[in-house]
Each structure stands twice: as C-alpha cells, then as structure tokens.
PDB file of N, CA and C in Angstrom:
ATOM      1  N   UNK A   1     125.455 106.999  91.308  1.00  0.00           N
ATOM      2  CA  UNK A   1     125.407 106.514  92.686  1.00  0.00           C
ATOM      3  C   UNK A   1     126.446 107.273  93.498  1.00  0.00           C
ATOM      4  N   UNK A   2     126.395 107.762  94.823  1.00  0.00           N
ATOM      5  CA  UNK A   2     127.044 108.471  95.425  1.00  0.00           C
ATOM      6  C   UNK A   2     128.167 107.292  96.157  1.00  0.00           C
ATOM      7  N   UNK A   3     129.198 107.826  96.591  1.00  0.00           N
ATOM      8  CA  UNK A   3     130.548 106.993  96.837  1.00  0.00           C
ATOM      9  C   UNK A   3     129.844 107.006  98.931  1.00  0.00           C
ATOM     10  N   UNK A   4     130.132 105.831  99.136  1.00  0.00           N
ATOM     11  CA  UNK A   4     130.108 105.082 100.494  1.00  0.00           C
ATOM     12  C   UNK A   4     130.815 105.656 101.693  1.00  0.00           C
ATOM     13  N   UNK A   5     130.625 106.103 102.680  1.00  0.00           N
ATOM     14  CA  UNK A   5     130.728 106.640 103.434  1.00  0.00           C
ATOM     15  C   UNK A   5     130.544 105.699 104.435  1.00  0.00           C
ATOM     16  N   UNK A   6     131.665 105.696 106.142  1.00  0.00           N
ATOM     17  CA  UNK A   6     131.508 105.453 106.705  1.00  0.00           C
ATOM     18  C   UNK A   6     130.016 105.400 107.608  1.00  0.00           C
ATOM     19  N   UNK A   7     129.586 104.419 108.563  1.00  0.00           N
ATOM     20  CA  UNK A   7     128.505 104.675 109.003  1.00  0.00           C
ATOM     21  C   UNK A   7     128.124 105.977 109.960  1.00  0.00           C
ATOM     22  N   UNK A   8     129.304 106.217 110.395  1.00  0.00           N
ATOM     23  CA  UNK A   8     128.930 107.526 111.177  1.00  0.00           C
ATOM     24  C   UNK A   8     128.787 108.623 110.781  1.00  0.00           C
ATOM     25  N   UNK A   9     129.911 109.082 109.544  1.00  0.00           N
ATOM     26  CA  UNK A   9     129.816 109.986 108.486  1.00  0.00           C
ATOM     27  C   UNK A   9     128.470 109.812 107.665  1.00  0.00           C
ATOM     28  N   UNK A  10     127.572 108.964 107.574  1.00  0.00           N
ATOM     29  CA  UNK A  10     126.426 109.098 106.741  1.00  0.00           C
ATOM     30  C   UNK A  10     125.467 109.067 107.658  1.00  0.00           C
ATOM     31  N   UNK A  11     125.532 108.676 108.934  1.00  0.00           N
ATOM     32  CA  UNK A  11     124.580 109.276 110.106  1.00  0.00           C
ATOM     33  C   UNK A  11     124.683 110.567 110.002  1.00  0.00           C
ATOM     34  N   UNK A  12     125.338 111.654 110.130  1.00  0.00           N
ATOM     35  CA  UNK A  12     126.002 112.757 110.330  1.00  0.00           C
ATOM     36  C   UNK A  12     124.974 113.622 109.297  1.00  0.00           C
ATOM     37  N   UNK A  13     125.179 113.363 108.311  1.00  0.00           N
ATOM     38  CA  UNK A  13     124.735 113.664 107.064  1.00  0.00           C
ATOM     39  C   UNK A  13     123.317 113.286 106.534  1.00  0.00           C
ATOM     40  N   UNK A  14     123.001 112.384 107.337  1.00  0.00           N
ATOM     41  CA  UNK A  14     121.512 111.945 107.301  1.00  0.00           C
ATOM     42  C   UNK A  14     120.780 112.620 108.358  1.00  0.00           C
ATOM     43  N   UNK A  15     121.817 113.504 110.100  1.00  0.00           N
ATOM     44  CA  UNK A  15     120.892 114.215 110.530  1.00  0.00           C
ATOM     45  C   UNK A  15     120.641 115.404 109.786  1.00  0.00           C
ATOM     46  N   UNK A  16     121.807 116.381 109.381  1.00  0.00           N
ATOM     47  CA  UNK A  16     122.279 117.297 108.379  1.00  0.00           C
ATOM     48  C   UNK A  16     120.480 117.661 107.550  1.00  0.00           C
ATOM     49  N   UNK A  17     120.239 116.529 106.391  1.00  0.00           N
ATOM     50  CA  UNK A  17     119.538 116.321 105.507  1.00  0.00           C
ATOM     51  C   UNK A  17     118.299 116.472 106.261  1.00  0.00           C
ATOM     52  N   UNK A  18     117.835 115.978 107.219  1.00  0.00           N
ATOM     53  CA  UNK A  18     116.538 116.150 108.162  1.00  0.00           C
ATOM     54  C   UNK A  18     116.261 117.279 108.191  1.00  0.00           C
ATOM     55  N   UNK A  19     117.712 118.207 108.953  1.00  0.00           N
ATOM     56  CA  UNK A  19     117.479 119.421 109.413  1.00  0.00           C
ATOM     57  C   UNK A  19     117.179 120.508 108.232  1.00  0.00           C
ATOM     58  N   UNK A  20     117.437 120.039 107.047  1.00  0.00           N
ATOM     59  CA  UNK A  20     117.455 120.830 105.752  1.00  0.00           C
ATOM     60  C   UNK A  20     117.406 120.454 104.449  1.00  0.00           C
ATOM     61  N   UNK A  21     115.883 119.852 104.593  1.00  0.00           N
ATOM     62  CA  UNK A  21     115.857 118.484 103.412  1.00  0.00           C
ATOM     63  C   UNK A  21     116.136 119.135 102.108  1.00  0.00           C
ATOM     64  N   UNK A  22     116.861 118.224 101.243  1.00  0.00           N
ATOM     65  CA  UNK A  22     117.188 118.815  99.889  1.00  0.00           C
ATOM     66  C   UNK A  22     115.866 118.810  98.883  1.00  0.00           C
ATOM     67  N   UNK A  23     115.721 119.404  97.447  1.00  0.00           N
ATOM     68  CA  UNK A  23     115.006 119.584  97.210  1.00  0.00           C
ATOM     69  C   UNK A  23     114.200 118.055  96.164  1.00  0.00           C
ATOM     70  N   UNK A  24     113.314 117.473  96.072  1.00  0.00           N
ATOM     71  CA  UNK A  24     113.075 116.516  95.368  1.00  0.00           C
ATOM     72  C   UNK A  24     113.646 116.238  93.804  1.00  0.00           C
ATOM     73  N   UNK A  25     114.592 115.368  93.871  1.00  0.00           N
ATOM     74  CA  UNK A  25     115.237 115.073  92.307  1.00  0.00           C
ATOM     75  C   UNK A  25     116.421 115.647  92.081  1.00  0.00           C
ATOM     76  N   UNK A  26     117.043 116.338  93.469  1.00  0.00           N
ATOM     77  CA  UNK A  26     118.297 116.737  92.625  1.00  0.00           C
ATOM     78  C   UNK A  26     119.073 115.648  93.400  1.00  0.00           C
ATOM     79  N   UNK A  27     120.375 115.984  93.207  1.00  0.00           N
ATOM     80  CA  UNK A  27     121.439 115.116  93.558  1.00  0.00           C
ATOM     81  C   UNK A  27     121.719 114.865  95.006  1.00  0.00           C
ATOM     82  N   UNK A  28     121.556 116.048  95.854  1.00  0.00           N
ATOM     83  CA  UNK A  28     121.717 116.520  97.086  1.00  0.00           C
ATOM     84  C   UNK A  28     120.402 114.803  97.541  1.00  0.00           C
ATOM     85  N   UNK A  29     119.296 115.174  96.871  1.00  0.00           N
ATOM     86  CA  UNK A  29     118.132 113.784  97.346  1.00  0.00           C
ATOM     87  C   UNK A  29     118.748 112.843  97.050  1.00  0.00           C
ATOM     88  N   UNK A  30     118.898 112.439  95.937  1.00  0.00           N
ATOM     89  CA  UNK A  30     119.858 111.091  96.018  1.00  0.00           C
ATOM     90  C   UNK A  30     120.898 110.525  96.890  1.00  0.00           C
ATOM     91  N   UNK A  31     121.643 111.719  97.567  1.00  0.00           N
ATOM     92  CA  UNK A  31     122.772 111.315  98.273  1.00  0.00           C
ATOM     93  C   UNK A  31     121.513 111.037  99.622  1.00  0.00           C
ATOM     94  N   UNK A  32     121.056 111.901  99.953  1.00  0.00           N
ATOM     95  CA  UNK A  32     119.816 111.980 100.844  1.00  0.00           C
ATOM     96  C   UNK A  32     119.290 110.601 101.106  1.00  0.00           C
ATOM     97  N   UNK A  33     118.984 110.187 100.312  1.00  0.00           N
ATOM     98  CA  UNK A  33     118.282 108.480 100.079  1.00  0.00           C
ATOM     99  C   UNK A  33     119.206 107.725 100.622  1.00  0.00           C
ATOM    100  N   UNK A  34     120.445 107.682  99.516  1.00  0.00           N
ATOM    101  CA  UNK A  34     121.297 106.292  99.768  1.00  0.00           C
ATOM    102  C   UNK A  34     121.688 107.148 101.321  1.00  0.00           C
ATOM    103  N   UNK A  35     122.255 107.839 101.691  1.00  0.00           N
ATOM    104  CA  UNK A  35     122.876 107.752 103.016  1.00  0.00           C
ATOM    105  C   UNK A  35     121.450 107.264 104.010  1.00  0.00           C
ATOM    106  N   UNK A  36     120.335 107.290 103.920  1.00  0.00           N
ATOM    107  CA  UNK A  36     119.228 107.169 105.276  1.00  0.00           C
ATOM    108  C   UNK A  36     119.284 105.381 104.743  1.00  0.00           C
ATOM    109  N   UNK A  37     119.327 105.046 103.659  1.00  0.00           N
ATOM    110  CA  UNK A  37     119.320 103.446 103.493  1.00  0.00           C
ATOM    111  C   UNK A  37     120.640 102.894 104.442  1.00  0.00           C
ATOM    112  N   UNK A  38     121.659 103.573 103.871  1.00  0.00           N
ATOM    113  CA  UNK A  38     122.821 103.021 104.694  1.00  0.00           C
ATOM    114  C   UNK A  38     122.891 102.942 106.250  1.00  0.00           C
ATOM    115  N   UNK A  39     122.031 104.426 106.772  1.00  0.00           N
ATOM    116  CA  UNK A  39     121.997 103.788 108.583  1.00  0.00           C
ATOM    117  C   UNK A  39     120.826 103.130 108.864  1.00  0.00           C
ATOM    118  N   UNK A  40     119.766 103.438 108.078  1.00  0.00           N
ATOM    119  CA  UNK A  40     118.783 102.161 108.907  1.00  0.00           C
ATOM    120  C   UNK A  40     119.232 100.751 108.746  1.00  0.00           C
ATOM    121  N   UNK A  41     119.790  99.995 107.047  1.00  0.00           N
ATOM    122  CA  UNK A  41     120.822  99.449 107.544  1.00  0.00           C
ATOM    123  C   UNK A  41     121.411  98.623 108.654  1.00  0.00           C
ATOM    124  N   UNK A  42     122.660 100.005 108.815  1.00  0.00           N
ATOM    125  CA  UNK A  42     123.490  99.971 109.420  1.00  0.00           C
ATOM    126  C   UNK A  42     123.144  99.667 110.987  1.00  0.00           C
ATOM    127  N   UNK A  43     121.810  99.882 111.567  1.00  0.00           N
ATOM    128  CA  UNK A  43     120.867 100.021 112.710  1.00  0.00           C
ATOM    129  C   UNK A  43     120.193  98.590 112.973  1.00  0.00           C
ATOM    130  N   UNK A  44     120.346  97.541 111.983  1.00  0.00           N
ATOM    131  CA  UNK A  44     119.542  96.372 111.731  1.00  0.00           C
ATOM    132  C   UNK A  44     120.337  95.398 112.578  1.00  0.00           C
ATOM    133  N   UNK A  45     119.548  94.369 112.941  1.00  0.00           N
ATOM    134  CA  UNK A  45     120.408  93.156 113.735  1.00  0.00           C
ATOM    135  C   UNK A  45     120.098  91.825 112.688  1.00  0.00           C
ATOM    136  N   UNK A  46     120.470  91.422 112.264  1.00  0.00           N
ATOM    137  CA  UNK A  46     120.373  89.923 112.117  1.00  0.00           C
ATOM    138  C   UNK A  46     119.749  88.990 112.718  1.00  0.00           C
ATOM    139  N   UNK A  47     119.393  88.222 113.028  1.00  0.00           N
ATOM    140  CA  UNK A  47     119.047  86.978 113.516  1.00  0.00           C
ATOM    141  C   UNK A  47     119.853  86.428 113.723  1.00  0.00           C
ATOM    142  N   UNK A  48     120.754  85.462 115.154  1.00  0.00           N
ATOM    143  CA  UNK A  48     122.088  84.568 114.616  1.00  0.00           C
ATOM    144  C   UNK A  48     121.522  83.509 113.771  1.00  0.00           C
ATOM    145  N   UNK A  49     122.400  82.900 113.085  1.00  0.00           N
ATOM    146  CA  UNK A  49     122.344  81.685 112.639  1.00  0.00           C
ATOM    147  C   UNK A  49     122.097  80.731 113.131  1.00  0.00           C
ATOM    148  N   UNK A  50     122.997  80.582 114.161  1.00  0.00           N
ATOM    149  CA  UNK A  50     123.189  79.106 115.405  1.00  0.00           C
ATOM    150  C   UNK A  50     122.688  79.667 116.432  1.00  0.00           C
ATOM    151  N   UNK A  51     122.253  78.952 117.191  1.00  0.00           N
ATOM    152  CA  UNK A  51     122.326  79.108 118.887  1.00  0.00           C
ATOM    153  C   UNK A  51     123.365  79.508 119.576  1.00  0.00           C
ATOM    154  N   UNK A  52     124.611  79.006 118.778  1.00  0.00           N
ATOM    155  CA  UNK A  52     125.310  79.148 119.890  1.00  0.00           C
ATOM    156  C   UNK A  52     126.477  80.108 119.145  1.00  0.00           C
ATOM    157  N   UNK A  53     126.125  81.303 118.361  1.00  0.00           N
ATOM    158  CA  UNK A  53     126.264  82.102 117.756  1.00  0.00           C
ATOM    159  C   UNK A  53     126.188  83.155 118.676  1.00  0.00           C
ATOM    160  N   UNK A  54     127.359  84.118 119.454  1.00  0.00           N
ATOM    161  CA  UNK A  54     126.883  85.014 119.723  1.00  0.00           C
ATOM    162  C   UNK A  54     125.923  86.196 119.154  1.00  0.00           C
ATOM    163  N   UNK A  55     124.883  86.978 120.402  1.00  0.00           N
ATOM    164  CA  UNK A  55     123.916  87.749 119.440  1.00  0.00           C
ATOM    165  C   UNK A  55     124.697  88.899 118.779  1.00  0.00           C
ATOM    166  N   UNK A  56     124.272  89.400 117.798  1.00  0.00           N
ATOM    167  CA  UNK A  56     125.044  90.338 116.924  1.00  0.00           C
ATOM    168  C   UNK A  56     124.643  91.655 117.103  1.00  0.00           C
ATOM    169  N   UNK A  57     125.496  92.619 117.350  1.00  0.00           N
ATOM    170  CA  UNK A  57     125.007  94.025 117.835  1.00  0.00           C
ATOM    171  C   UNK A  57     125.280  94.947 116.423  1.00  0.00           C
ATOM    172  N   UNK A  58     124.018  95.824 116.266  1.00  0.00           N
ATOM    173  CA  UNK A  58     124.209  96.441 115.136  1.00  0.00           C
ATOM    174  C   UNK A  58     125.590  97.464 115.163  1.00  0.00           C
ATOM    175  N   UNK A  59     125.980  97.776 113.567  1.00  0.00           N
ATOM    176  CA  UNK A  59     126.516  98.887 113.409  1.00  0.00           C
ATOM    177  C   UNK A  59     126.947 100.122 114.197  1.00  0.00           C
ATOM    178  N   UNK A  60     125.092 100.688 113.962  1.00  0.00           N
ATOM    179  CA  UNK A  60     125.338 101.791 114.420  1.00  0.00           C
ATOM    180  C   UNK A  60     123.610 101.272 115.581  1.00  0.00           C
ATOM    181  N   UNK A  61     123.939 101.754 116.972  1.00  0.00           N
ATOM    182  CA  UNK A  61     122.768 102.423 117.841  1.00  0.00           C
ATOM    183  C   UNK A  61     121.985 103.627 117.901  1.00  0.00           C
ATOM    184  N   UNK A  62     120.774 103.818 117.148  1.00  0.00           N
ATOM    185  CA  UNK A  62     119.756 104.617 117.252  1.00  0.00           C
ATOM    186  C   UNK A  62     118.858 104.747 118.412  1.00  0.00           C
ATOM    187  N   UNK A  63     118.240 105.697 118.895  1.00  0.00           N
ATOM    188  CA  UNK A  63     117.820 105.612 120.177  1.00  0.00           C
ATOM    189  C   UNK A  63     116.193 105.628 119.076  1.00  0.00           C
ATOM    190  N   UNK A  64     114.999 104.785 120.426  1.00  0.00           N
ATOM    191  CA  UNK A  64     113.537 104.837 119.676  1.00  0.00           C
ATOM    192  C   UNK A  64     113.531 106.072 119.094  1.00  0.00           C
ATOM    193  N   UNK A  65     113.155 107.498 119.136  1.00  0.00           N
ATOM    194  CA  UNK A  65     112.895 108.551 118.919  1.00  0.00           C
ATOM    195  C   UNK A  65     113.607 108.846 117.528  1.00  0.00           C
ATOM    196  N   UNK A  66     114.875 108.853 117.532  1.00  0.00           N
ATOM    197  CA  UNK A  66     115.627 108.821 115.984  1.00  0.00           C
ATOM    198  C   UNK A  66     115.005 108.320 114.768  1.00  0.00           C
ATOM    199  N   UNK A  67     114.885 106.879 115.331  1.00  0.00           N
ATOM    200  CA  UNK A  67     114.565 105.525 114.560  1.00  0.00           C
ATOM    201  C   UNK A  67     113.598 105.590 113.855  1.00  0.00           C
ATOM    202  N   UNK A  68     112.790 106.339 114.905  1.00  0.00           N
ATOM    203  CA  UNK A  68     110.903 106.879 114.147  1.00  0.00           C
ATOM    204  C   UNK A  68     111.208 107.520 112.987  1.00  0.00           C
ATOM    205  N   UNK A  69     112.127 108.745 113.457  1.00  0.00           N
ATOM    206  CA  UNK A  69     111.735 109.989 112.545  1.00  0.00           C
ATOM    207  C   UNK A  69     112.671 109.468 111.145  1.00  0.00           C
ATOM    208  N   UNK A  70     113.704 108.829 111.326  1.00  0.00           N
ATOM    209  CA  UNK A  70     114.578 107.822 110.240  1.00  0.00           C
ATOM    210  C   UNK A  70     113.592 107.231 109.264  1.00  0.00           C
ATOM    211  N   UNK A  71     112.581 106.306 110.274  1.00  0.00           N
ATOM    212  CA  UNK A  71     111.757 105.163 109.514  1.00  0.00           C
ATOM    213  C   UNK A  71     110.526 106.324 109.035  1.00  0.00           C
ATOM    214  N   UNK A  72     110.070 107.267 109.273  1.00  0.00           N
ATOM    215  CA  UNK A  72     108.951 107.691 108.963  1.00  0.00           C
ATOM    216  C   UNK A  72     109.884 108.893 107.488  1.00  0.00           C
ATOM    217  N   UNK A  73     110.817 109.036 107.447  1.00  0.00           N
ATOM    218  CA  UNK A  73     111.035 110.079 106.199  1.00  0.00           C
ATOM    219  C   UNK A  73     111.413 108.573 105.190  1.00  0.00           C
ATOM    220  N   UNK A  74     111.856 107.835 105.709  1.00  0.00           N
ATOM    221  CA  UNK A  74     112.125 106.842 104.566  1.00  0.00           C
ATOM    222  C   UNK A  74     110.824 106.343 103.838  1.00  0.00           C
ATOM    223  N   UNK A  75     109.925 106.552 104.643  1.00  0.00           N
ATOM    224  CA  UNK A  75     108.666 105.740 104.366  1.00  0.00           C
ATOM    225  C   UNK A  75     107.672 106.995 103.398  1.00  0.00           C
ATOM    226  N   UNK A  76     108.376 108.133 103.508  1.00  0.00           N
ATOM    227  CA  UNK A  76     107.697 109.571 103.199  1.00  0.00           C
ATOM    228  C   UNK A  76     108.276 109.957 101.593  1.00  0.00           C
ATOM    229  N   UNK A  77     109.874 109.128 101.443  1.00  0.00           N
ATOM    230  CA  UNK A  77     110.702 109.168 100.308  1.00  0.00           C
ATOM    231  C   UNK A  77     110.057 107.736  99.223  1.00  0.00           C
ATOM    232  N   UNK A  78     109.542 106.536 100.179  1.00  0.00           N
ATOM    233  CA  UNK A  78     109.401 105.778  98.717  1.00  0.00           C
ATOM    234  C   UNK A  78     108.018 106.039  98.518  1.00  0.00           C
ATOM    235  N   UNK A  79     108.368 105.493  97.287  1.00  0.00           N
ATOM    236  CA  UNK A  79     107.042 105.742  95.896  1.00  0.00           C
ATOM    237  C   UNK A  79     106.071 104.259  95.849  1.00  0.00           C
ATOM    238  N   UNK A  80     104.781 105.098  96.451  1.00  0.00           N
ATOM    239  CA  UNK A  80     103.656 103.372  96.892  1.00  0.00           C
ATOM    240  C   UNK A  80     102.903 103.499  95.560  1.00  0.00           C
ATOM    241  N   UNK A  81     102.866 102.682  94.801  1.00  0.00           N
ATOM    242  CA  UNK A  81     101.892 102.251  93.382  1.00  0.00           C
ATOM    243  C   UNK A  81     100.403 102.464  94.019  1.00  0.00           C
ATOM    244  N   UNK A  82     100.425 102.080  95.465  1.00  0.00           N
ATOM    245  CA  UNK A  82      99.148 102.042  95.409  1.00  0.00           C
ATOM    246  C   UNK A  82      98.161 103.036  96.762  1.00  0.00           C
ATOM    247  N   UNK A  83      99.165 104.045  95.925  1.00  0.00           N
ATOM    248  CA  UNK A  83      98.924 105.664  96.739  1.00  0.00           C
ATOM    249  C   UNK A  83      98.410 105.406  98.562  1.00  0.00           C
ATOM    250  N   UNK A  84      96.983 105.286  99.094  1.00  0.00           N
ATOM    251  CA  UNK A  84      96.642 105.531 100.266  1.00  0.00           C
ATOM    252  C   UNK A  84      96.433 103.712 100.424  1.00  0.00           C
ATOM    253  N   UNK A  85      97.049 102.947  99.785  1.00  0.00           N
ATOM    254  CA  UNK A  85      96.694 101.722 100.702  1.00  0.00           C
ATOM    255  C   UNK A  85      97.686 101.027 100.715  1.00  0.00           C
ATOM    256  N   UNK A  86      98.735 101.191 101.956  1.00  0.00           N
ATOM    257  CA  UNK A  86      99.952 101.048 101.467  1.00  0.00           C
ATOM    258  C   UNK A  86     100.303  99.384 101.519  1.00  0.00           C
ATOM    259  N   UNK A  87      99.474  98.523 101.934  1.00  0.00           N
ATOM    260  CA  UNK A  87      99.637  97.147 101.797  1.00  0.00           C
ATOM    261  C   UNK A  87      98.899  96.644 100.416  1.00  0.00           C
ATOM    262  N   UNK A  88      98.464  97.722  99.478  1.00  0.00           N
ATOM    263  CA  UNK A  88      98.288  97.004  97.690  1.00  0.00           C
ATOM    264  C   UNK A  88      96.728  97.105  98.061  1.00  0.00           C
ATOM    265  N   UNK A  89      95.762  96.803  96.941  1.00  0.00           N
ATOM    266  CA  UNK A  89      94.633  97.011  96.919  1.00  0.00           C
ATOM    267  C   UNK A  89      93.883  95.712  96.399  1.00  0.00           C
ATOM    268  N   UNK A  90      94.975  94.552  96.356  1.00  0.00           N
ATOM    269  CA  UNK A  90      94.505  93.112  96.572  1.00  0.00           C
ATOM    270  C   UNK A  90      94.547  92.675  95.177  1.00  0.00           C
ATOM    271  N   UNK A  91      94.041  91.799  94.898  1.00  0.00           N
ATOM    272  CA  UNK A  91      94.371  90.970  93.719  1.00  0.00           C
ATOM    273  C   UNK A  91      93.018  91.833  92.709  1.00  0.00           C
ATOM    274  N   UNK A  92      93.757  91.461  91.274  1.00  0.00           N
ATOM    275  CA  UNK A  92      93.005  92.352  90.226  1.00  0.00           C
ATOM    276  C   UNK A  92      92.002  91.162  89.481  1.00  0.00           C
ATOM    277  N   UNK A  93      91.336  91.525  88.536  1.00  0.00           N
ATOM    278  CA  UNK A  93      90.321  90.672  87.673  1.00  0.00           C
ATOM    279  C   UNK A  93      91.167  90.166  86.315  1.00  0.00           C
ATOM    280  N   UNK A  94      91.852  91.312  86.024  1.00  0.00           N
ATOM    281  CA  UNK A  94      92.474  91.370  84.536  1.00  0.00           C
ATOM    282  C   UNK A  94      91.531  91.802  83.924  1.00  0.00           C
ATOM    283  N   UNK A  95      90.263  92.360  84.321  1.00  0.00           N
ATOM    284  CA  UNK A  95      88.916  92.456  82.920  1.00  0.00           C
ATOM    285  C   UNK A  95      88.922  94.179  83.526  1.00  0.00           C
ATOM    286  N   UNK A  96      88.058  94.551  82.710  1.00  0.00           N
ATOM    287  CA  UNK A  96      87.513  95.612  82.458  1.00  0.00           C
ATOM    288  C   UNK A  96      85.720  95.756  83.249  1.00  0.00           C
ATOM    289  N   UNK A  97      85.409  96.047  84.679  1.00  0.00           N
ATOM    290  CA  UNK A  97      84.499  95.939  85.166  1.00  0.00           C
ATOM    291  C   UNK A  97      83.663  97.199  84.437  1.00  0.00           C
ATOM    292  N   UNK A  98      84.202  98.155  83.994  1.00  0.00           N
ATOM    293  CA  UNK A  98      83.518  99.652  84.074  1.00  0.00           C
ATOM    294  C   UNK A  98      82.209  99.415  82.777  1.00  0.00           C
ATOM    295  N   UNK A  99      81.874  98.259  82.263  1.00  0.00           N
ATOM    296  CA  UNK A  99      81.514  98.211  80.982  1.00  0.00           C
ATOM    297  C   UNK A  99      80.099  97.734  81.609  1.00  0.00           C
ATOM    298  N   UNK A 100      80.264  96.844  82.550  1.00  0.00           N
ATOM    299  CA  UNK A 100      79.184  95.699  82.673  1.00  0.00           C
ATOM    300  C   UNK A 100      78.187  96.177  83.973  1.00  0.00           C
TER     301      UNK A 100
END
C-alpha cells in the first residue's frame, strides 16, 4: 500500500497520472488508484447528521469538468464481473440451462 499523502499533494499527482497514465499492474498504477480514491473521497460531502448541524464542505473542490474525467478513469480502472452490463445481469438459476 502506498504511504498517504496530503489531499492536495495526491490531487497533484492524480492530475500528473492523467496526463501520463502509468502502465497497468505496476506500482506507479497502484499509487495511481489509491491517490484518485483519496480525492474523489476527499471531493465527497456527507449528509449532516442533525438539522441543525452545519452543512459540511468537502476537502478538496473539484470543478464539474475535473470530476467527470476523475469519475470516468475511476470507473475505466475497476474490474466489472459482469463485463458490458454494468448493473449485474440479474439473478441466476443455479442450474445448468445449456442441456435442456
């Protein structure tokens, strides 16, 4: 696991990685990963708790345009079981249809 980095320092490094993506499986990707987890993250608001909870301002501010290209390589990095349907392909039989 790569050592934690401030949020701005792994913004930094997460534009860095965009501009010159590392290659799949080496280490350089790994750091690649955990730093884009850490600012989207870091980019998230909470819900308050209470009402009378002031609202909570994220971390770090991404402008829309960032956010996309953030959320669309993250979404490009994980691994879907169920290749082109990315909400699952619904509940299974447990049987073996190919017979009958």
């Amino acid at each position: 696991m790569t050592d934690r980095v401030d949020n701005d320092t792994a913004l930094e490094e997460v534009l860095g990685f965009l501009a010159d993506p590392p290659a799949s499986g080496t280490s350089e990707d790994a750091r690649f990963g955990a730093r884009l987890r850490q600012v989207l993250s870091a980019s998230i608001v909470d819900d308050p708790v209470d009402e009378d909870d002031p609202t909570p301002k994220p971390e770090l501010t991404l402008d829309d345009d960032l956010r996309r290209k953030l959320e669309a390589a993250a979404k490009h990095r994980s691994s879907n079981p169920f290749g082109e349907h990315p909400d699952g392909i619904g509940p299974t039989l447990g049987m073996d249809l190919s017979k009958s």
